[in-house]
Coordinates of N, CA and C and ligand atoms in Angstrom, one line a residue:
M1 N 40.5 -52.4 4.4 CA 41.2 -51.5 3.5 C 42.7 -51.8 3.4
E2 N 43.2 -51.6 2.2 CA 44.7 -51.7 2.0 C 45.1 -50.5 1.3
I3 N 46.2 -49.8 1.9 CA 46.7 -48.6 1.4 C 48.2 -48.8 1.1
S4 N 48.6 -48.5 -0.2 CA 50.0 -48.8 -0.5 C 50.6 -47.6 -1.2
Y5 N 51.9 -47.4 -1.2 CA 52.6 -46.3 -1.8 C 53.4 -46.8 -3.0
H6 N 53.5 -46.0 -4.1 CA 54.1 -46.5 -5.3 C 55.1 -45.5 -5.9
G7 N 55.8 -44.7 -5.1 CA 56.8 -43.8 -5.6 C 56.2 -42.5 -6.0
H8 N 56.9 -41.4 -5.9 CA 56.5 -40.0 -6.2 C 55.2 -39.8 -5.4
S9 N 54.0 -39.5 -6.1 CA 52.8 -39.2 -5.3 C 51.8 -40.3 -5.5
V10 N 52.2 -41.4 -6.0 CA 51.2 -42.5 -6.3 C 50.8 -43.3 -5.1
V11 N 49.5 -43.3 -4.8 CA 49.0 -44.1 -3.7 C 47.8 -45.0 -4.2
K12 N 47.8 -46.2 -3.8 CA 46.7 -47.1 -4.2 C 45.9 -47.5 -2.9
I13 N 44.6 -47.5 -3.1 CA 43.7 -47.9 -2.0 C 42.8 -49.0 -2.5
K14 N 42.7 -50.0 -1.7 CA 41.7 -51.1 -2.0 C 40.6 -51.0 -0.9
T15 N 39.4 -50.7 -1.3 CA 38.3 -50.6 -0.3 C 37.0 -50.9 -1.0
N16 N 36.1 -51.4 -0.2 CA 34.7 -51.7 -0.7 C 34.7 -52.4 -2.1
G17 N 35.7 -53.3 -2.3 CA 35.7 -54.1 -3.5 C 36.3 -53.3 -4.7
K18 N 36.8 -52.1 -4.5 CA 37.3 -51.3 -5.6 C 38.7 -51.0 -5.4
E19 N 39.4 -50.7 -6.5 CA 40.8 -50.3 -6.5 C 40.9 -48.8 -7.0
I20 N 41.5 -48.0 -6.1 CA 41.6 -46.6 -6.4 C 43.0 -46.2 -6.5
L21 N 43.4 -45.4 -7.5 CA 44.7 -44.9 -7.7 C 44.7 -43.4 -7.5
I22 N 45.6 -42.8 -6.7 CA 45.7 -41.4 -6.6 C 47.0 -41.0 -7.4
D23 N 46.8 -40.0 -8.3 CA 47.9 -39.4 -9.1 C 48.8 -40.5 -9.7
P24 N 48.2 -41.3 -10.7 CA 49.0 -42.4 -11.2 C 50.0 -42.0 -12.3
F25 N 51.1 -41.5 -11.8 CA 52.2 -41.1 -12.7 C 53.1 -42.4 -12.7
I26 N 53.1 -43.1 -13.8 CA 53.8 -44.4 -13.8 C 54.9 -44.4 -14.9
R27 N 54.6 -44.1 -16.1 CA 55.6 -44.0 -17.1 C 56.4 -42.7 -16.9
G28 N 57.7 -42.8 -16.8 CA 58.5 -41.6 -16.5 C 58.8 -41.5 -15.0
N29 N 58.1 -42.3 -14.2 CA 58.4 -42.3 -12.7 C 59.4 -43.5 -12.5
G30 N 60.6 -43.1 -12.3 CA 61.7 -44.0 -12.1 C 61.6 -44.8 -10.8
L31 N 60.8 -44.3 -9.9 CA 60.7 -45.0 -8.6 C 59.6 -46.0 -8.5
T32 N 58.6 -46.0 -9.4 CA 57.5 -46.8 -9.1 C 57.7 -48.3 -9.4
D33 N 56.9 -49.1 -8.8 CA 56.9 -50.5 -9.0 C 55.8 -50.9 -9.9
L34 N 54.9 -50.0 -10.3 CA 53.7 -50.3 -11.1 C 54.0 -50.3 -12.6
K35 N 53.2 -51.1 -13.3 CA 53.3 -51.1 -14.8 C 51.9 -50.7 -15.3
V36 N 51.8 -49.8 -16.2 CA 50.5 -49.3 -16.7 C 49.7 -50.4 -17.2
E37 N 50.2 -51.4 -17.9 CA 49.5 -52.5 -18.5 C 48.8 -53.4 -17.4
K38 N 49.4 -53.4 -16.2 CA 49.0 -54.3 -15.2 C 47.9 -53.7 -14.3
E39 N 47.8 -52.3 -14.3 CA 46.9 -51.7 -13.3 C 45.5 -51.7 -13.9
K40 N 44.6 -52.0 -13.0 CA 43.1 -52.0 -13.4 C 42.3 -51.2 -12.4
P41 N 42.6 -49.9 -12.3 CA 41.9 -49.0 -11.3 C 40.4 -48.9 -11.7
D42 N 39.5 -49.0 -10.7 CA 38.1 -48.7 -10.9 C 37.9 -47.2 -10.8
V43 N 38.8 -46.5 -10.0 CA 38.7 -45.1 -9.8 C 40.1 -44.5 -9.8
I44 N 40.2 -43.3 -10.4 CA 41.4 -42.5 -10.3 C 41.1 -41.1 -9.7
L45 N 41.8 -40.8 -8.6 CA 41.6 -39.5 -8.0 C 42.9 -38.6 -8.3
L46 N 42.6 -37.4 -8.8 CA 43.7 -36.5 -9.2 C 43.7 -35.3 -8.3
T47 N 44.9 -34.9 -7.8 CA 45.0 -33.7 -7.0 C 45.1 -32.4 -7.9
H48 N 45.9 -32.5 -9.0 CA 46.0 -31.3 -9.8 C 46.5 -31.8 -11.2
G49 N 46.7 -30.7 -12.1 CA 46.9 -31.0 -13.5 C 48.3 -31.2 -13.9
H50 N 49.3 -31.2 -13.0 CA 50.7 -31.3 -13.5 C 50.9 -32.8 -14.0
N51 N 51.8 -32.9 -15.0 CA 52.0 -34.1 -15.7 C 52.5 -35.2 -14.8
D52 N 53.3 -34.8 -13.7 CA 53.8 -35.9 -12.8 C 52.7 -36.3 -11.8
H53 N 51.5 -35.9 -12.0 CA 50.3 -36.4 -11.2 C 49.2 -37.0 -12.1
V54 N 48.9 -36.3 -13.2 CA 47.9 -36.8 -14.1 C 48.5 -38.1 -14.7
G55 N 49.8 -38.1 -15.0 CA 50.5 -39.2 -15.5 C 49.8 -40.0 -16.6
D56 N 49.5 -41.3 -16.3 CA 48.9 -42.2 -17.3 C 47.4 -42.3 -17.1
T57 N 46.8 -41.3 -16.6 CA 45.4 -41.3 -16.3 C 44.5 -41.7 -17.5
V58 N 44.8 -41.0 -18.6 CA 43.9 -41.2 -19.8 C 44.0 -42.6 -20.3
E59 N 45.2 -43.1 -20.4 CA 45.4 -44.5 -20.9 C 44.7 -45.5 -19.9
L60 N 45.0 -45.3 -18.7 CA 44.4 -46.2 -17.7 C 42.9 -46.2 -17.6
A61 N 42.4 -45.0 -17.7 CA 40.9 -44.8 -17.6 C 40.2 -45.4 -18.8
I62 N 40.8 -45.2 -20.0 CA 40.1 -45.7 -21.2 C 40.2 -47.3 -21.2
A63 N 41.4 -47.8 -20.8 CA 41.6 -49.3 -20.8 C 40.7 -49.9 -19.8
N64 N 40.4 -49.3 -18.7 CA 39.7 -49.9 -17.6 C 38.3 -49.3 -17.3
N65 N 37.9 -48.4 -18.1 CA 36.6 -47.7 -17.9 C 36.5 -47.1 -16.5
S66 N 37.7 -46.6 -16.0 CA 37.7 -46.0 -14.7 C 37.0 -44.7 -14.6
L67 N 36.5 -44.4 -13.4 CA 35.9 -43.1 -13.1 C 37.1 -42.2 -12.6
V68 N 37.2 -41.0 -13.3 CA 38.3 -40.1 -12.9 C 37.7 -38.9 -12.1
V69 N 38.1 -38.8 -10.9 CA 37.6 -37.6 -10.1 C 38.7 -36.6 -10.0
A70 N 38.4 -35.4 -10.5 CA 39.4 -34.4 -10.6 C 38.9 -33.0 -10.4
P71 N 39.8 -32.0 -10.1 CA 39.3 -30.6 -10.0 C 38.6 -30.2 -11.3
N72 N 37.6 -29.4 -11.2 CA 36.7 -29.1 -12.3 C 37.3 -28.9 -13.7
E73 N 38.2 -28.0 -13.9 CA 38.7 -27.7 -15.2 C 39.5 -28.9 -15.7
L74 N 40.3 -29.5 -14.9 CA 41.0 -30.7 -15.3 C 40.1 -31.8 -15.7
A75 N 39.0 -32.0 -15.0 CA 38.0 -33.0 -15.3 C 37.4 -32.7 -16.7
N76 N 37.1 -31.4 -16.9 CA 36.6 -31.0 -18.2 C 37.5 -31.4 -19.4
Y77 N 38.8 -31.1 -19.2 CA 39.8 -31.5 -20.2 C 39.8 -33.0 -20.4
L78 N 39.8 -33.8 -19.3 CA 39.9 -35.2 -19.4 C 38.7 -35.8 -20.1
A79 N 37.5 -35.2 -19.9 CA 36.3 -35.6 -20.6 C 36.4 -35.5 -22.1
T80 N 37.2 -34.5 -22.6 CA 37.4 -34.3 -24.0 C 38.2 -35.4 -24.6
Q81 N 39.0 -36.1 -23.7 CA 39.8 -37.2 -24.1 C 39.1 -38.6 -24.0
G82 N 37.8 -38.5 -23.8 CA 37.0 -39.7 -23.7 C 36.9 -40.4 -22.4
V83 N 37.3 -39.7 -21.4 CA 37.4 -40.3 -20.0 C 36.1 -40.0 -19.3
K84 N 35.7 -41.0 -18.5 CA 34.5 -40.8 -17.6 C 34.9 -40.0 -16.4
V85 N 34.3 -38.8 -16.2 CA 34.8 -38.0 -15.1 C 33.8 -37.6 -14.1
H86 N 34.2 -37.1 -13.0 CA 33.4 -36.5 -11.9 C 34.1 -35.2 -11.5
N87 N 33.5 -34.1 -11.8 CA 34.1 -32.8 -11.5 C 33.9 -32.4 -10.1
M88 N 35.0 -31.9 -9.5 CA 34.8 -31.4 -8.1 C 35.5 -30.1 -7.9
G89 N 35.3 -29.4 -6.8 CA 36.0 -28.2 -6.5 C 36.4 -28.1 -5.0
I90 N 37.3 -27.3 -4.7 CA 37.9 -27.1 -3.4 C 36.8 -26.9 -2.3
G91 N 36.8 -27.6 -1.2 CA 35.8 -27.4 -0.2 C 34.6 -28.4 -0.3
G92 N 34.5 -28.9 -1.5 CA 33.4 -29.8 -1.8 C 33.7 -31.3 -1.5
A93 N 32.7 -32.0 -1.0 CA 32.8 -33.4 -0.7 C 31.7 -34.1 -1.5
Y94 N 31.9 -35.3 -1.8 CA 30.9 -36.1 -2.5 C 31.0 -37.6 -2.0
E95 N 29.8 -38.2 -1.7 CA 29.8 -39.5 -1.2 C 29.6 -40.5 -2.4
F96 N 30.7 -41.1 -2.8 CA 30.6 -42.1 -3.9 C 30.4 -43.5 -3.2
P97 N 29.9 -44.5 -4.0 CA 29.7 -45.8 -3.4 C 31.0 -46.4 -2.8
F98 N 32.1 -46.0 -3.3 CA 33.4 -46.6 -2.8 C 34.0 -45.8 -1.7
G99 N 33.4 -44.6 -1.3 CA 34.0 -43.8 -0.2 C 33.7 -42.3 -0.5
T100 N 34.0 -41.4 0.4 CA 33.8 -40.0 0.3 C 35.1 -39.3 -0.1
V101 N 35.0 -38.4 -1.1 CA 36.1 -37.6 -1.5 C 35.8 -36.2 -1.2
K102 N 36.8 -35.5 -0.6 CA 36.6 -34.0 -0.3 C 37.9 -33.4 -0.8
Y103 N 37.8 -32.3 -1.5 CA 38.9 -31.5 -2.0 C 39.3 -30.4 -1.0
T104 N 40.6 -30.3 -0.7 CA 41.1 -29.3 0.2 C 42.0 -28.3 -0.6
L105 N 42.3 -27.2 0.1 CA 43.3 -26.3 -0.5 C 44.6 -26.9 -0.8
A106 N 45.3 -26.4 -1.7 CA 46.7 -26.7 -1.9 C 47.3 -25.4 -2.6
F107 N 48.4 -25.0 -2.1 CA 49.1 -23.8 -2.7 C 50.1 -24.2 -3.7
H108 N 49.8 -24.2 -5.0 CA 50.6 -24.7 -6.0 C 50.1 -24.2 -7.3
G109 N 50.6 -24.8 -8.4 CA 50.0 -24.5 -9.8 C 49.3 -25.7 -10.3
S110 N 48.7 -25.5 -11.5 CA 47.9 -26.6 -12.1 C 47.7 -26.4 -13.6
V111 N 48.8 -26.6 -14.4 CA 48.6 -26.5 -15.8 C 49.0 -27.8 -16.4
Y112 N 48.3 -28.3 -17.3 CA 48.6 -29.6 -17.9 C 49.1 -29.4 -19.3
E113 N 50.2 -30.1 -19.7 CA 50.8 -30.0 -21.0 C 50.5 -31.2 -21.8
T114 N 49.8 -31.1 -22.9 CA 49.5 -32.3 -23.7 C 50.8 -32.8 -24.5
E115 N 50.7 -33.9 -25.1 CA 51.8 -34.5 -25.9 C 52.2 -33.5 -27.0
N116 N 51.3 -32.8 -27.6 CA 51.6 -31.8 -28.6 C 52.1 -30.5 -28.1
G117 N 52.3 -30.4 -26.8 CA 52.8 -29.1 -26.2 C 51.7 -28.1 -26.0
E118 N 50.5 -28.5 -26.1 CA 49.4 -27.6 -25.8 C 49.3 -27.4 -24.3
V119 N 49.0 -26.2 -23.9 CA 48.9 -25.9 -22.4 C 47.5 -25.8 -22.0
I120 N 47.1 -26.6 -21.1 CA 45.7 -26.6 -20.6 C 45.6 -26.0 -19.2
N121 N 44.7 -25.1 -19.0 CA 44.4 -24.6 -17.7 C 43.6 -25.6 -16.9
A122 N 44.3 -26.2 -15.9 CA 43.6 -27.3 -15.2 C 42.9 -26.9 -13.9
G123 N 42.7 -25.6 -13.8 CA 42.0 -25.0 -12.6 C 42.9 -25.0 -11.4
N124 N 42.2 -25.0 -10.2 CA 42.9 -25.0 -8.9 C 43.5 -26.3 -8.6
P125 N 44.7 -26.3 -8.0 CA 45.3 -27.5 -7.5 C 44.6 -27.8 -6.1
G126 N 44.5 -29.1 -5.7 CA 43.9 -29.4 -4.5 C 44.7 -30.5 -3.7
G127 N 44.2 -30.8 -2.5 CA 44.6 -32.0 -1.8 C 43.3 -32.8 -1.7
I128 N 43.4 -34.0 -1.3 CA 42.3 -34.9 -1.2 C 42.1 -35.6 0.1
L129 N 40.9 -35.5 0.7 CA 40.6 -36.2 1.9 C 39.7 -37.4 1.4
F130 N 40.1 -38.6 1.7 CA 39.3 -39.7 1.2 C 38.9 -40.6 2.5
T131 N 37.6 -40.8 2.7 CA 37.2 -41.5 3.8 C 36.4 -42.8 3.4
A132 N 36.7 -43.9 3.9 CA 36.0 -45.2 3.6 C 36.3 -46.1 4.8
E133 N 35.3 -46.9 5.1 CA 35.4 -47.9 6.2 C 35.9 -47.2 7.5
G134 N 35.5 -46.0 7.7 CA 35.8 -45.3 8.9 C 37.3 -44.8 9.0
V135 N 38.0 -44.9 7.8 CA 39.4 -44.5 7.8 C 39.5 -43.2 6.9
T136 N 40.2 -42.2 7.5 CA 40.4 -41.0 6.7 C 41.8 -40.8 6.3
I137 N 42.0 -40.7 4.9 CA 43.3 -40.5 4.3 C 43.4 -39.1 3.8
Y138 N 44.5 -38.4 4.1 CA 44.7 -37.1 3.5 C 45.9 -37.2 2.6
H139 N 45.7 -36.9 1.3 CA 46.8 -36.8 0.3 C 46.9 -35.3 0.0
A140 N 48.0 -34.7 0.4 CA 48.1 -33.3 0.3 C 48.4 -32.8 -1.2
G141 N 48.6 -33.7 -2.1 CA 49.0 -33.3 -3.5 C 50.3 -32.6 -3.4
D142 N 50.5 -31.6 -4.2 CA 51.7 -30.7 -4.2 C 51.3 -29.4 -3.5
T143 N 51.9 -29.1 -2.4 CA 51.5 -27.8 -1.8 C 52.7 -27.2 -0.9
A144 N 52.5 -25.9 -0.7 CA 53.3 -25.3 0.4 C 52.7 -25.6 1.7
L145 N 53.4 -25.3 2.8 CA 52.8 -25.3 4.1 C 51.8 -24.2 4.2
F146 N 50.7 -24.4 4.8 CA 49.7 -23.3 5.0 C 49.0 -23.5 6.3
G147 N 48.6 -22.4 6.9 CA 48.0 -22.4 8.3 C 46.7 -23.2 8.4
D148 N 45.9 -23.2 7.3 CA 44.6 -23.8 7.3 C 44.7 -25.4 7.3
M149 N 45.9 -25.9 7.3 CA 46.1 -27.3 7.5 C 45.5 -27.7 8.9
K150 N 45.6 -26.7 9.8 CA 45.1 -26.9 11.2 C 43.6 -27.2 11.1
L151 N 42.9 -26.4 10.2 CA 41.5 -26.6 10.0 C 41.1 -27.9 9.4
I152 N 41.9 -28.4 8.5 CA 41.7 -29.7 7.9 C 41.8 -30.8 8.9
G153 N 42.8 -30.7 9.8 CA 42.9 -31.7 10.8 C 41.8 -31.7 11.9
E154 N 41.4 -30.5 12.2 CA 40.3 -30.3 13.2 C 39.0 -30.8 12.6
R155 N 38.7 -30.5 11.4 CA 37.4 -30.9 10.8 C 37.3 -32.4 10.5
H156 N 38.5 -33.0 10.1 CA 38.5 -34.3 9.7 C 39.7 -35.1 10.3
P157 N 39.5 -35.7 11.5 CA 40.6 -36.4 12.1 C 41.3 -37.4 11.1
I158 N 42.6 -37.2 10.9 CA 43.2 -38.0 9.8 C 43.9 -39.2 10.4
D159 N 43.7 -40.4 9.8 CA 44.3 -41.6 10.2 C 45.7 -41.7 9.6
I160 N 45.8 -41.3 8.3 CA 47.1 -41.3 7.6 C 47.2 -40.2 6.6
A161 N 48.3 -39.5 6.7 CA 48.5 -38.3 5.8 C 49.7 -38.6 4.9
F162 N 49.6 -38.3 3.6 CA 50.7 -38.4 2.6 C 51.1 -37.0 2.3
L163 N 52.3 -36.6 2.7 CA 52.8 -35.2 2.6 C 54.0 -35.1 1.7
P164 N 54.0 -34.2 0.8 CA 55.3 -34.0 0.0 C 56.4 -33.4 0.9
I165 N 57.6 -33.9 0.7 CA 58.8 -33.4 1.4 C 59.9 -33.0 0.5
G166 N 59.7 -33.1 -0.8 CA 60.8 -32.9 -1.8 C 61.4 -31.5 -1.8
D167 N 60.7 -30.5 -1.3 CA 61.2 -29.1 -1.4 C 61.2 -28.7 -2.9
N168 N 61.7 -27.5 -3.1 CA 61.7 -26.9 -4.5 C 60.4 -26.6 -5.0
F169 N 59.5 -27.6 -5.3 CA 58.2 -27.3 -5.8 C 57.1 -27.4 -4.7
T170 N 57.4 -27.9 -3.6 CA 56.5 -28.2 -2.5 C 57.2 -27.9 -1.2
M171 N 56.5 -28.3 -0.1 CA 57.1 -28.3 1.2 C 58.4 -29.1 1.2
G172 N 59.4 -28.7 2.0 CA 60.5 -29.5 2.2 C 60.3 -30.2 3.6
P173 N 61.3 -31.0 4.0 CA 61.2 -31.8 5.3 C 60.8 -30.9 6.5
E174 N 61.4 -29.7 6.6 CA 61.1 -28.9 7.8 C 59.7 -28.4 7.8
D175 N 59.2 -27.9 6.6 CA 57.8 -27.4 6.5 C 56.9 -28.5 6.6
A176 N 57.2 -29.7 6.1 CA 56.3 -30.8 6.2 C 56.2 -31.3 7.6
A177 N 57.3 -31.3 8.3 CA 57.2 -31.7 9.8 C 56.3 -30.7 10.5
F178 N 56.4 -29.4 10.2 CA 55.5 -28.4 10.8 C 54.1 -28.7 10.5
A179 N 53.9 -29.1 9.2 CA 52.5 -29.4 8.8 C 51.9 -30.5 9.6
V180 N 52.7 -31.5 10.0 CA 52.2 -32.6 10.8 C 51.7 -32.1 12.2
T181 N 52.4 -31.0 12.7 CA 51.9 -30.4 14.0 C 50.5 -29.8 13.8
L182 N 50.2 -29.3 12.6 CA 48.9 -28.7 12.4 C 47.8 -29.7 12.0
L183 N 48.2 -30.7 11.2 CA 47.2 -31.7 10.8 C 46.9 -32.8 11.8
K184 N 47.9 -33.0 12.7 CA 47.8 -34.1 13.7 C 47.3 -35.4 13.2
P185 N 47.9 -35.9 12.1 CA 47.5 -37.3 11.7 C 48.0 -38.3 12.6
K186 N 47.4 -39.5 12.7 CA 47.9 -40.6 13.5 C 49.2 -41.1 12.8
N187 N 49.2 -41.2 11.5 CA 50.3 -41.7 10.8 C 50.7 -40.7 9.6
V188 N 51.9 -40.7 9.2 CA 52.3 -39.8 8.1 C 53.3 -40.6 7.2
V189 N 53.2 -40.4 5.9 CA 54.1 -41.0 4.9 C 54.6 -39.9 4.1
P190 N 55.9 -39.7 4.0 CA 56.5 -38.7 3.1 C 56.4 -39.2 1.6
I191 N 56.1 -38.2 0.8 CA 56.0 -38.5 -0.7 C 56.6 -37.4 -1.5
H192 N 56.7 -37.5 -2.8 CA 57.2 -36.5 -3.7 C 58.6 -36.1 -3.4
Y193 N 59.5 -37.1 -3.3 CA 60.9 -36.9 -3.2 C 61.7 -38.0 -3.9
N194 N 62.9 -37.6 -4.3 CA 63.9 -38.5 -4.9 C 63.5 -39.0 -6.3
T195 N 62.4 -38.5 -6.9 CA 62.0 -38.9 -8.2 C 62.9 -38.2 -9.2
F196 N 63.3 -37.0 -8.9 CA 64.1 -36.1 -9.8 C 65.2 -35.5 -8.9
P197 N 66.4 -35.2 -9.5 CA 67.5 -34.7 -8.7 C 67.1 -33.4 -7.9
V198 N 66.3 -32.6 -8.4 CA 65.9 -31.3 -7.7 C 65.1 -31.6 -6.5
I199 N 64.5 -32.7 -6.3 CA 63.7 -33.0 -5.1 C 64.3 -34.2 -4.3
K200 N 65.6 -34.2 -4.4 CA 66.3 -35.3 -3.6 C 66.2 -34.9 -2.1
Q201 N 65.8 -35.9 -1.3 CA 65.7 -35.7 0.2 C 66.0 -37.0 0.9
D202 N 66.3 -36.8 2.2 CA 66.5 -38.0 3.0 C 65.2 -38.1 3.9
P203 N 64.3 -39.1 3.6 CA 63.1 -39.2 4.3 C 63.3 -39.4 5.8
N204 N 64.4 -40.0 6.2 CA 64.7 -40.3 7.6 C 64.9 -39.0 8.3
H205 N 65.5 -38.0 7.6 CA 65.6 -36.7 8.2 C 64.2 -36.1 8.6
F206 N 63.3 -36.2 7.6 CA 61.9 -35.8 7.9 C 61.4 -36.6 9.1
A207 N 61.6 -37.9 9.2 CA 61.1 -38.7 10.3 C 61.7 -38.2 11.6
Q208 N 62.9 -37.8 11.6 CA 63.5 -37.3 12.9 C 62.9 -36.0 13.4
L209 N 62.4 -35.2 12.4 CA 61.8 -33.9 12.8 C 60.4 -34.0 13.3
V210 N 59.7 -35.2 13.1 CA 58.3 -35.4 13.5 C 58.3 -36.1 14.9
S211 N 57.5 -35.5 15.8 CA 57.4 -36.2 17.1 C 56.0 -36.5 17.5
N212 N 55.0 -35.9 16.8 CA 53.6 -36.1 17.2 C 52.8 -37.0 16.3
S213 N 53.5 -37.8 15.5 CA 52.8 -38.7 14.6 C 53.8 -39.9 14.2
K214 N 53.2 -41.0 13.9 CA 54.0 -42.2 13.5 C 54.4 -42.0 12.0
V215 N 55.7 -41.9 11.8 CA 56.2 -41.7 10.4 C 56.5 -43.1 9.8
Q216 N 56.0 -43.3 8.6 CA 56.4 -44.5 7.9 C 57.0 -44.1 6.6
V217 N 58.3 -44.5 6.5 CA 59.1 -44.2 5.2 C 58.9 -45.5 4.4
L218 N 58.1 -45.4 3.3 CA 57.7 -46.6 2.6 C 58.5 -46.7 1.3
A219 N 58.9 -47.9 1.0 CA 59.5 -48.2 -0.3 C 58.4 -48.3 -1.3
P220 N 58.6 -48.0 -2.6 CA 57.5 -48.2 -3.6 C 57.0 -49.7 -3.5
G221 N 55.7 -49.8 -3.4 CA 55.1 -51.2 -3.3 C 54.7 -51.6 -1.9
E222 N 55.2 -50.8 -0.9 CA 55.0 -51.2 0.5 C 53.6 -50.7 0.9
I223 N 53.0 -51.5 1.8 CA 51.7 -51.3 2.4 C 51.8 -50.4 3.6
A224 N 50.9 -49.4 3.7 CA 51.0 -48.5 4.9 C 50.1 -49.0 6.0
N225 N 50.5 -48.7 7.2 CA 49.7 -49.0 8.4 C 49.0 -47.8 8.8
Y226 N 47.6 -47.9 9.0 CA 46.9 -46.7 9.3 C 46.3 -46.7 10.7
N227 N 46.7 -47.6 11.5 CA 46.1 -47.7 12.8 C 46.9 -46.8 13.8
Ligands
NI301 NI1 52.7 -30.2 -9.2
MN302 MN1 54.4 -32.7 -8.5

């Protein structure tokens, strides 16, 4: 398995001969190293309906016949756009040929705005637990700190967690560092910071606050170590 970070909340996983993109916000993401025309995802996993997470999903999915796995109402909307979808809900897991996806709680919003300014109710926001080849990845999506993170870590020992640290819309560095004490992941990668002025953070400050997990501050395009 190869896991890499691509700025904001974009994570790429290569496993079981498939390429998976989580929250592929590429156009408008000033930090990413990816180009929409060059990406060929077999699968796209979405945490919630905000535009900085759905990003280029429709274009990518139509160009590559990708399967899009998303929270129920968001999946319903994407299906109307001609995308092949798999609907899921919080607490539910499904074993796909490429790995198992389970949706977790996330305390946030989830409204999608179309190009014409139409507002779509995208259902509940979530986090994603993805397990393949015996490796468990937790992508928290956008969320506040919450006590049930302890439950997530207990039920599913996490090899690598991707946690937002940007503050303002999500956890900031202090809350994210506390989240690490609840989740107990072996490795942690800070995400969702420095893309916009309002979420400017020093990821090394977050790294200094964490003592129970290996923190990897990754530049866009860098490969994560999950051992
Ligand atoms: Ni969001
Ligand atoms: Mn966001």
